[in-house]
Structures are given as structure tokens and as C-alpha cells.
Short mmCIF file of C-alpha atoms and ligand atoms in Angstrom, two decimals:
data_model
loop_
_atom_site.label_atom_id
_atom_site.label_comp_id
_atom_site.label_asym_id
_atom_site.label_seq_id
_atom_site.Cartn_x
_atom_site.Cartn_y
_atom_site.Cartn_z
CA UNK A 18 -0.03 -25.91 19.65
CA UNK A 19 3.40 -25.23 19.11
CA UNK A 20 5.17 -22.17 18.04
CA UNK A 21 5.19 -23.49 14.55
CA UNK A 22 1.35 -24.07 14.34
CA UNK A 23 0.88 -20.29 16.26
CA UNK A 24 3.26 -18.80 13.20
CA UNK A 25 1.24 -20.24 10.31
CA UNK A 26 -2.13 -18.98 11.84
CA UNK A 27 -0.85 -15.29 12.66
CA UNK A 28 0.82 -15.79 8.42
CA UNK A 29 -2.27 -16.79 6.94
CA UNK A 30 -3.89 -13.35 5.85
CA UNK A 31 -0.07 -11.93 5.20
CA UNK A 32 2.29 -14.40 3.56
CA UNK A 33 5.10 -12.37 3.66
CA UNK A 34 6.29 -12.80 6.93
CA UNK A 35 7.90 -9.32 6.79
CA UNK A 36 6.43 -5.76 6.92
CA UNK A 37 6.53 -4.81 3.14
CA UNK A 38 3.08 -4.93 1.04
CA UNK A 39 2.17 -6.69 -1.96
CA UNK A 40 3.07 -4.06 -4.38
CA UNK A 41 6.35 -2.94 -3.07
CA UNK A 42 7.57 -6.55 -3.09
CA UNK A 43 7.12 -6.81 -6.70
CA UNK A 44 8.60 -3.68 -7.27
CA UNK A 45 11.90 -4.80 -5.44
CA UNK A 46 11.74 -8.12 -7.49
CA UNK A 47 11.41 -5.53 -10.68
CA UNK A 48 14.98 -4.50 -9.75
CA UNK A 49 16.58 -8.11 -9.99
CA UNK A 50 17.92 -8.53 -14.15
CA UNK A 51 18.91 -11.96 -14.32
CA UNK A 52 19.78 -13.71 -17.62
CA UNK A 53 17.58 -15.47 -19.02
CA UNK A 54 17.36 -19.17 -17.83
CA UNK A 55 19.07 -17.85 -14.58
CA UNK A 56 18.80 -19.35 -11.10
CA UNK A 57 17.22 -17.78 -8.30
CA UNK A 58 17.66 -19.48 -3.98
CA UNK A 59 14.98 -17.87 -1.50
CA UNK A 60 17.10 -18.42 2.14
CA UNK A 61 14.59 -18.89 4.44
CA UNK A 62 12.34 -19.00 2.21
CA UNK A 63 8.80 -19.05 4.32
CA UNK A 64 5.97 -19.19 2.06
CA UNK A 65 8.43 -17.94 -0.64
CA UNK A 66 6.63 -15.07 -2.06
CA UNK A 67 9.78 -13.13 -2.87
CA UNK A 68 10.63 -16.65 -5.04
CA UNK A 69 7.52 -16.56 -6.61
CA UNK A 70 7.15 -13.30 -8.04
CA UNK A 71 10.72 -13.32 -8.73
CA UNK A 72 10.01 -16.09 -11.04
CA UNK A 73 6.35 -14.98 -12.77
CA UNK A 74 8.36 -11.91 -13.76
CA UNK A 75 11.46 -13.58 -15.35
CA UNK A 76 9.45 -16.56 -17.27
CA UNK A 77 12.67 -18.12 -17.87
CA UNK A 78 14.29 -18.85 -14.52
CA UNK A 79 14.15 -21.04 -12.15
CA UNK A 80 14.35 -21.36 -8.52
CA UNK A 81 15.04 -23.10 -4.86
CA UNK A 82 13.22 -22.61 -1.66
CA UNK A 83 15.06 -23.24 1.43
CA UNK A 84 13.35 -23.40 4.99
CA UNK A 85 13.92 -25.69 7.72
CA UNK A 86 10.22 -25.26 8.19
CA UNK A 87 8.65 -25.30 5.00
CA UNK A 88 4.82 -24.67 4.77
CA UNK A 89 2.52 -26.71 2.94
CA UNK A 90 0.98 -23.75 1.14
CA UNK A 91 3.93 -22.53 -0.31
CA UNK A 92 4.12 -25.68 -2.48
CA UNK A 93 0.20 -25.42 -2.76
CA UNK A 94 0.37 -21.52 -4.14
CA UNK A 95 3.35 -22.32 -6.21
CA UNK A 96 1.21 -25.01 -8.40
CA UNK A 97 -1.93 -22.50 -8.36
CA UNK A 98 0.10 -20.40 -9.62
CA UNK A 99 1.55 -22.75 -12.72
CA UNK A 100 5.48 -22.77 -10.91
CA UNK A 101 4.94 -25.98 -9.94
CA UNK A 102 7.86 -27.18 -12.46
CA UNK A 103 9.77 -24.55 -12.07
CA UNK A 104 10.38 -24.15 -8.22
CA UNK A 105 11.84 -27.05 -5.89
CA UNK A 106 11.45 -26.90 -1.97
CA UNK A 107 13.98 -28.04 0.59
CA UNK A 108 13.38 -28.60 3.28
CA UNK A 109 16.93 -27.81 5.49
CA UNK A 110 18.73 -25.66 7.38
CA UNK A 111 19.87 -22.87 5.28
CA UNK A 112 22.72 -22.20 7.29
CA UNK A 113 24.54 -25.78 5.82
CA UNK A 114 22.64 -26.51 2.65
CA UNK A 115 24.25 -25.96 -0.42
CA UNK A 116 23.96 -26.28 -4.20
CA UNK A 117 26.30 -24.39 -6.31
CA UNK A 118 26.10 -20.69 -7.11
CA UNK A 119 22.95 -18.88 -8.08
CA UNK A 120 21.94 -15.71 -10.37
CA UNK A 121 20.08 -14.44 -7.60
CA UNK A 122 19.61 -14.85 -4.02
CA UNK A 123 16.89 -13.81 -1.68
CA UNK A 124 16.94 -13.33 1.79
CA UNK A 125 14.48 -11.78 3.65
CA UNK A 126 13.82 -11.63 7.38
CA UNK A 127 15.92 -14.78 7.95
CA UNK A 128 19.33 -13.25 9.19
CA UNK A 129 18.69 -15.43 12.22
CA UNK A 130 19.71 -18.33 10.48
CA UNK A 131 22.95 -17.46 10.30
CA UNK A 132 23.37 -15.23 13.45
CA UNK A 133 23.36 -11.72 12.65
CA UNK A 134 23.31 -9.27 9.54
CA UNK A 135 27.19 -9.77 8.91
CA UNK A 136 26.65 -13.81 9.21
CA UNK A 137 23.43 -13.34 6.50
CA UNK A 138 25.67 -11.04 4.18
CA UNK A 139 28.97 -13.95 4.35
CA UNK A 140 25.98 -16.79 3.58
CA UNK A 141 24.51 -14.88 0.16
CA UNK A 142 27.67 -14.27 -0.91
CA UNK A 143 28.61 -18.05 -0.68
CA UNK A 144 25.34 -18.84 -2.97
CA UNK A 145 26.12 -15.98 -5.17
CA UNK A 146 27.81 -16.02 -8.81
CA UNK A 147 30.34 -13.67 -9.70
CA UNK A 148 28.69 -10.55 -10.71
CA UNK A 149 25.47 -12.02 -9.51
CA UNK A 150 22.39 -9.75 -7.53
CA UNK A 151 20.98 -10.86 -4.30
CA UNK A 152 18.00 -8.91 -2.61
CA UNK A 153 18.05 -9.14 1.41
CA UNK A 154 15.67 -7.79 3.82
CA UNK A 155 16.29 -7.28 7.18
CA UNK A 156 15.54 -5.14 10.49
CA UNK A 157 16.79 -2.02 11.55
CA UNK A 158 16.09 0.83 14.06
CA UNK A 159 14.57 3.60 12.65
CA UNK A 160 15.67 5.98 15.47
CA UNK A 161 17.53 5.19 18.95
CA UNK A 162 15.23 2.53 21.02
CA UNK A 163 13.35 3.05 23.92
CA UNK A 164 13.61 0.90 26.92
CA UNK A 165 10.08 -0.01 26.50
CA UNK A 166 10.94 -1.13 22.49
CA UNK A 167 14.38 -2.67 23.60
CA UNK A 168 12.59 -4.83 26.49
CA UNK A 169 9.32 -6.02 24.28
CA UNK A 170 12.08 -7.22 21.25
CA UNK A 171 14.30 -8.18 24.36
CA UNK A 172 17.03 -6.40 22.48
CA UNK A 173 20.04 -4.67 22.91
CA UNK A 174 20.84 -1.17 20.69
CA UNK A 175 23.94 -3.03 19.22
CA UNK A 176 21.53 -5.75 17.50
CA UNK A 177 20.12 -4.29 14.85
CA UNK A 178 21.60 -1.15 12.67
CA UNK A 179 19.79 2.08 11.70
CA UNK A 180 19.63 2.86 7.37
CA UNK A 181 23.13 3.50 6.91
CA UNK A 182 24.70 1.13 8.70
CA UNK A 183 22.79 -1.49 6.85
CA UNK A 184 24.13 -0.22 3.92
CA UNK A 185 27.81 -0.19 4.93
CA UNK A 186 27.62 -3.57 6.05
CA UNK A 187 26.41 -4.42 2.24
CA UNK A 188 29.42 -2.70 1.09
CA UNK A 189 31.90 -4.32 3.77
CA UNK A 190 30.53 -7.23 1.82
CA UNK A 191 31.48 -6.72 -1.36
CA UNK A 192 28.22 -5.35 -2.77
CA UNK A 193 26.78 -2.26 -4.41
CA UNK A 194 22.89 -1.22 -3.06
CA UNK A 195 20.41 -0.47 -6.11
CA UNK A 196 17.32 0.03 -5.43
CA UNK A 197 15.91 0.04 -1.18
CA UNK A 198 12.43 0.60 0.24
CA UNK A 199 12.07 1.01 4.07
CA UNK A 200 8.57 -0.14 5.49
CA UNK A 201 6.52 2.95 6.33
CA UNK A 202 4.37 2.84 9.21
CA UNK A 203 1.15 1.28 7.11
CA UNK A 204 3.14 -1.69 5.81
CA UNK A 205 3.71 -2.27 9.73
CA UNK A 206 0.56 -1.94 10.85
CA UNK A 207 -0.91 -3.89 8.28
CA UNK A 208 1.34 -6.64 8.77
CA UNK A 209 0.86 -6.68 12.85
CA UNK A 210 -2.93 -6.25 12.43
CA UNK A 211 -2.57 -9.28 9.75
CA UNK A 212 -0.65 -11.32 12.48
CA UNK A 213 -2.45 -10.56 15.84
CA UNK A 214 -5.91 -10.66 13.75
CA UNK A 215 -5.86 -14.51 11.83
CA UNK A 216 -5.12 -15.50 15.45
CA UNK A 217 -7.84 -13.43 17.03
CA UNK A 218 -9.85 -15.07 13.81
CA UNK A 219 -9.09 -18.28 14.25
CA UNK A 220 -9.41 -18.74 17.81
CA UNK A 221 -12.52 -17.17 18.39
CA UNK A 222 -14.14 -18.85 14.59
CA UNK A 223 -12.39 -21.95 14.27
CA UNK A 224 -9.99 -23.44 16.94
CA UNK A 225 -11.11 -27.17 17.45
CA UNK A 226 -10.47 -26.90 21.64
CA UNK A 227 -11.12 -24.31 24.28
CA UNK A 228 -7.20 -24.93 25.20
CA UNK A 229 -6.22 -24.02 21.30
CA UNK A 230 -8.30 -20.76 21.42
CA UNK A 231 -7.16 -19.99 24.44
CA UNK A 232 -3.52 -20.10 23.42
CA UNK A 233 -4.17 -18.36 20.25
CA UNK A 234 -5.78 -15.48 21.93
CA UNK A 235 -2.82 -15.56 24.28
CA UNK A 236 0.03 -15.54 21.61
CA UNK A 237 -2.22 -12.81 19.98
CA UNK A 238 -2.79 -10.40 22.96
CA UNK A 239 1.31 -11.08 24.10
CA UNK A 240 2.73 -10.06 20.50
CA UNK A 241 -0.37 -6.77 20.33
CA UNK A 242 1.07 -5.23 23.84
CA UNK A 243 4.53 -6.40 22.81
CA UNK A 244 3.77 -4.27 19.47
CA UNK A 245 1.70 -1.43 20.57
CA UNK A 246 4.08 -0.89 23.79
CA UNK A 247 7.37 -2.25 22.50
CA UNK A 248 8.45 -1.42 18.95
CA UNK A 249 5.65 0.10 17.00
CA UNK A 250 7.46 3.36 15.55
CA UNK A 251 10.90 2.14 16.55
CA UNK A 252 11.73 -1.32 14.71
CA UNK A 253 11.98 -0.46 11.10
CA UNK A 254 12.55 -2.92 7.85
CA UNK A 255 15.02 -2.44 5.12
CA UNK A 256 14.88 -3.97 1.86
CA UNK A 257 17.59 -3.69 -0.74
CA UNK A 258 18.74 -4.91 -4.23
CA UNK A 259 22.80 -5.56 -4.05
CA UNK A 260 24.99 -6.20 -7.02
CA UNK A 261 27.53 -8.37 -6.22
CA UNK A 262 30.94 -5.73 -6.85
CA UNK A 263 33.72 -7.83 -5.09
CA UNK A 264 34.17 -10.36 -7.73
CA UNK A 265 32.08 -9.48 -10.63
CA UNK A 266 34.18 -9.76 -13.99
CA UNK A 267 35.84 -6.45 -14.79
C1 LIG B 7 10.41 -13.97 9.15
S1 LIG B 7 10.31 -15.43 8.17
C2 LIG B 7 10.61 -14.78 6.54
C3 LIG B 7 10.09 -15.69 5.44
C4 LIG B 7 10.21 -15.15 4.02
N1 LIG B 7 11.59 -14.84 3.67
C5 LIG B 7 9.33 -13.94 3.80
O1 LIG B 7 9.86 -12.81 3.77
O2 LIG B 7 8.12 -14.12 3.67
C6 LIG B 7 11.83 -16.29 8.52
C7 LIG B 7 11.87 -17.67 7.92
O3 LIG B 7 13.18 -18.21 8.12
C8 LIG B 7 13.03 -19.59 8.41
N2 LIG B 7 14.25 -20.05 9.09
C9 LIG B 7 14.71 -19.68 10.32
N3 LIG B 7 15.85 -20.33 10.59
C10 LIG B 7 16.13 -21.11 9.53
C11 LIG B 7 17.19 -22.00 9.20
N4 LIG B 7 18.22 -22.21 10.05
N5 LIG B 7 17.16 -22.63 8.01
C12 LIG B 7 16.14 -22.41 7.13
N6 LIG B 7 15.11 -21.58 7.39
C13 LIG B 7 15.11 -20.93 8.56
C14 LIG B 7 11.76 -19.66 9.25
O4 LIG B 7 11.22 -20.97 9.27
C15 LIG B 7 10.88 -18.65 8.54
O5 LIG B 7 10.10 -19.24 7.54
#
């Protein structure tokens, strides 16, 4: 199996591949006010739940999913869910694929794409309308890292910014936070329990080899001490709503 294969497994009982919950992910959406018949791109889009509930919320929009690996089931939940016609995948890089400017833009988790937090912030603001809101998600430290953490994420301090300093880097962008939720500790641990257990699931109920369960365990046991050792407590998530400030219409 390949990495690919390992990441759908640990996904399939979480399908946001981020620490935030059900609930609290439509309640970010709940902050986006597009007009009506707006646009919405999900960068790095994944199984492109943020997409989704953006658009079963605003009726009239509609949207793009961008991931250079796209999974089947986000196409099969989008048509279960009757946004079959109004939601196109893409599969492409999202660090060269264009198509205009958007309403909104969603980002979440998927800063590596473009490099860093800085890159990410330049890339929505390319997609973005004048005036328009983007919502971006992406890791920070909640207090200074241990060695242990810095080692497990193979890390240095300078690659990921605490609360505030996510923030200012919105506003060195040219946007104005709304609304933010940080993950709390249960929203982590539901989301690494989620990960570690489908593979532990799968590999023990339903691998097809001995060599598959074998890796699955594997990839599940590395990424638990890696967790449980490395980050757990440290490695926080950010999510915020941004209006776009720089060149919105006075
Ligand atoms: C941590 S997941 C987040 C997925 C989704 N935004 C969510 O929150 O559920 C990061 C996603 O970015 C995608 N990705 C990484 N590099 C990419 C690139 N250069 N172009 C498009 N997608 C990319 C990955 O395939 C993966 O689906």
C-alpha cells in the first residue's frame, strides 16, 4: 500500500482530515455570507466537507474542489447528498490551477501546497474577489514545543506560529479575522483515535493480505507513539473566517 491508500483508511471514520468536529465546522461555514449565486474553491480540498456544508447552507452557490489527490467518496457523498450539480472536482495541483476569482475560498490543512502559512495566505488571495471571505485552517503551537513534540512532527519552533501570530500573518495579508475556533483537546483526540483506529479496524477486520495488515498496523502504531509521545497537547489547530480588507470596495 502506498501512503495514499494508508491516508484514506486512517480518513474513513473522520472525513475531515483536520482536528475540528462536525458541529464546529458548520458553525465556521455559518460565518461565510456570500451573495447569493456566489462561488465558493475548497484548496486542497480532501473529501471536501468544508465545500459541502458550505454549499447545503447557501442553496444558491456553487463550488470547486481542488486536490491533486481527489477521493472517490468525495464525489460519492457529494451526489448522496443532492450537490452532485452543483460541485465540480479537479483533480490538480492547487498550487498552479486556476479559474478566475471566487466569493469564497477554503483552505484547510493544505498550507503545504504552497509551502508555508505566508505561501497559503498569497494563494487565497489570488482566488479571492475583491471584498470577498476566505476561511483557512491551519496548525499552530499552542505553547513552546518540546523536543519530544518537535522530533515526532520532525519540526523546527520557527514552522508553525502560536494564536497570534496566525492572526498577524492574516492581517500582513490584507485580511480582517471574524469569527476563529481553536481545536480543544477532544476534537484532537477524536480525530487521532479516528485515524490510528480505521487502520487498527481495517487491518485486523478486513485487509485482503497478511503484508497489508501488517503495514496498516505499522502506519497505525508509528503515527499513536508519534501522537501520544510527540505532539499530543502541543500541536494545536486554528480555524478562522477572513474578510478580504486590502482591496474590498470602499
Ligand atoms: C490534511 S488534508 C485536508 C483536506 C481538507 N481540506 C479537510 O480539511 O478535510 C490536505 C489535503 O491537501 C491535499 N494536497 C496536498 N498538496 C496538494 C497540492 N499541491 N494540490 C492539491 N491538493 C493538495 C492532500 O491531497 C489532502 O487531501
Amino acid at each position: 500500500m502506498d501512503r495514499a491508500q494508508i491516508f484514506d483508511i486512517a480518513h474513513l471514520r473522520h472525513p475531515i482530515a483536520a482536528p475540528v468536529g462536525p458541529e464546529q465546522l458548520r458553525h465556521l461555514v455559518g460565518w461565510l455570507s456570500p451573495p447569493t449565486g456566489g462561488r465558493a474553491v475548497d484548496l486542497g480540498c480532501g473529501e471536501g466537507e468544508w465545500l459541502q456544508e458550505l454549499l447545503l447552507i447557501q442553496p444558491g452557490m456553487t463550488g470547486v474542489g481542488i486536490d491533486h489527490m481527489l477521493p472517490a467518496s468525495a464525489v460519492d457523498r457529494a451526489a448522496q447528498r443532492g450537490l452532485g450539480d452543483r460541485v465540480r472536482w479537479a483533480e490538480a495541483d492547487a498550487a498552479t490551477w486556476s479559474d478566475g476569482r471566487f466569493d469564497v475560498v477554503l483552505c484547510v490543512g493544505a498550507s503545504h501546497a504552497f509551502g508555508r502559512l505566508p505561501d497559503m495566505l498569497a494563494a487565497v488571495r489570488t482566488h479571492l474577489r475583491p471584498g470577498g471571505q476566505a476561511l483557512v485552517g491551519d496548525t499552530i503551537w499552542e505553547d513552546s514545543p518540546s523536543a519530544s513534540a518537535l522530533a515526532a512532527l520532525e519540526a523546527s519552533p520557527e514552522d508553525f506560529p502560536d494564536l497570534a501570530g496566525f492572526v498577524q500573518a492574516t492581517r500582513e495579508h490584507g485580511f480582517e479575522p471574524s469569527y476563529g475556533h481553536t481545536s480543544t483537546l477532544a476534537e484532537w483526540d477524536d480525530y487521532e483515535f479516528s485515524w490510528t483506529g480505521s487502520l487498527v479496524d481495517w487491518a485486523l477486520r478486513e485487509a485482503p493480505t497478511t503484508e497489508d495488515r501488517d503495514q496498516a498496523l505499522a502506519a497505525a502504531r508509528v503515527h499513536r507513539d508519534a501522537w501520544l509521545g510527540g505532539w499530543r497537547r502541543q500541536l494545536g489547530f486554528a480555524t478562522l473566517v477572513l474578510h478580504d480588507v486590502a482591496t474590498a470596495p470602499s
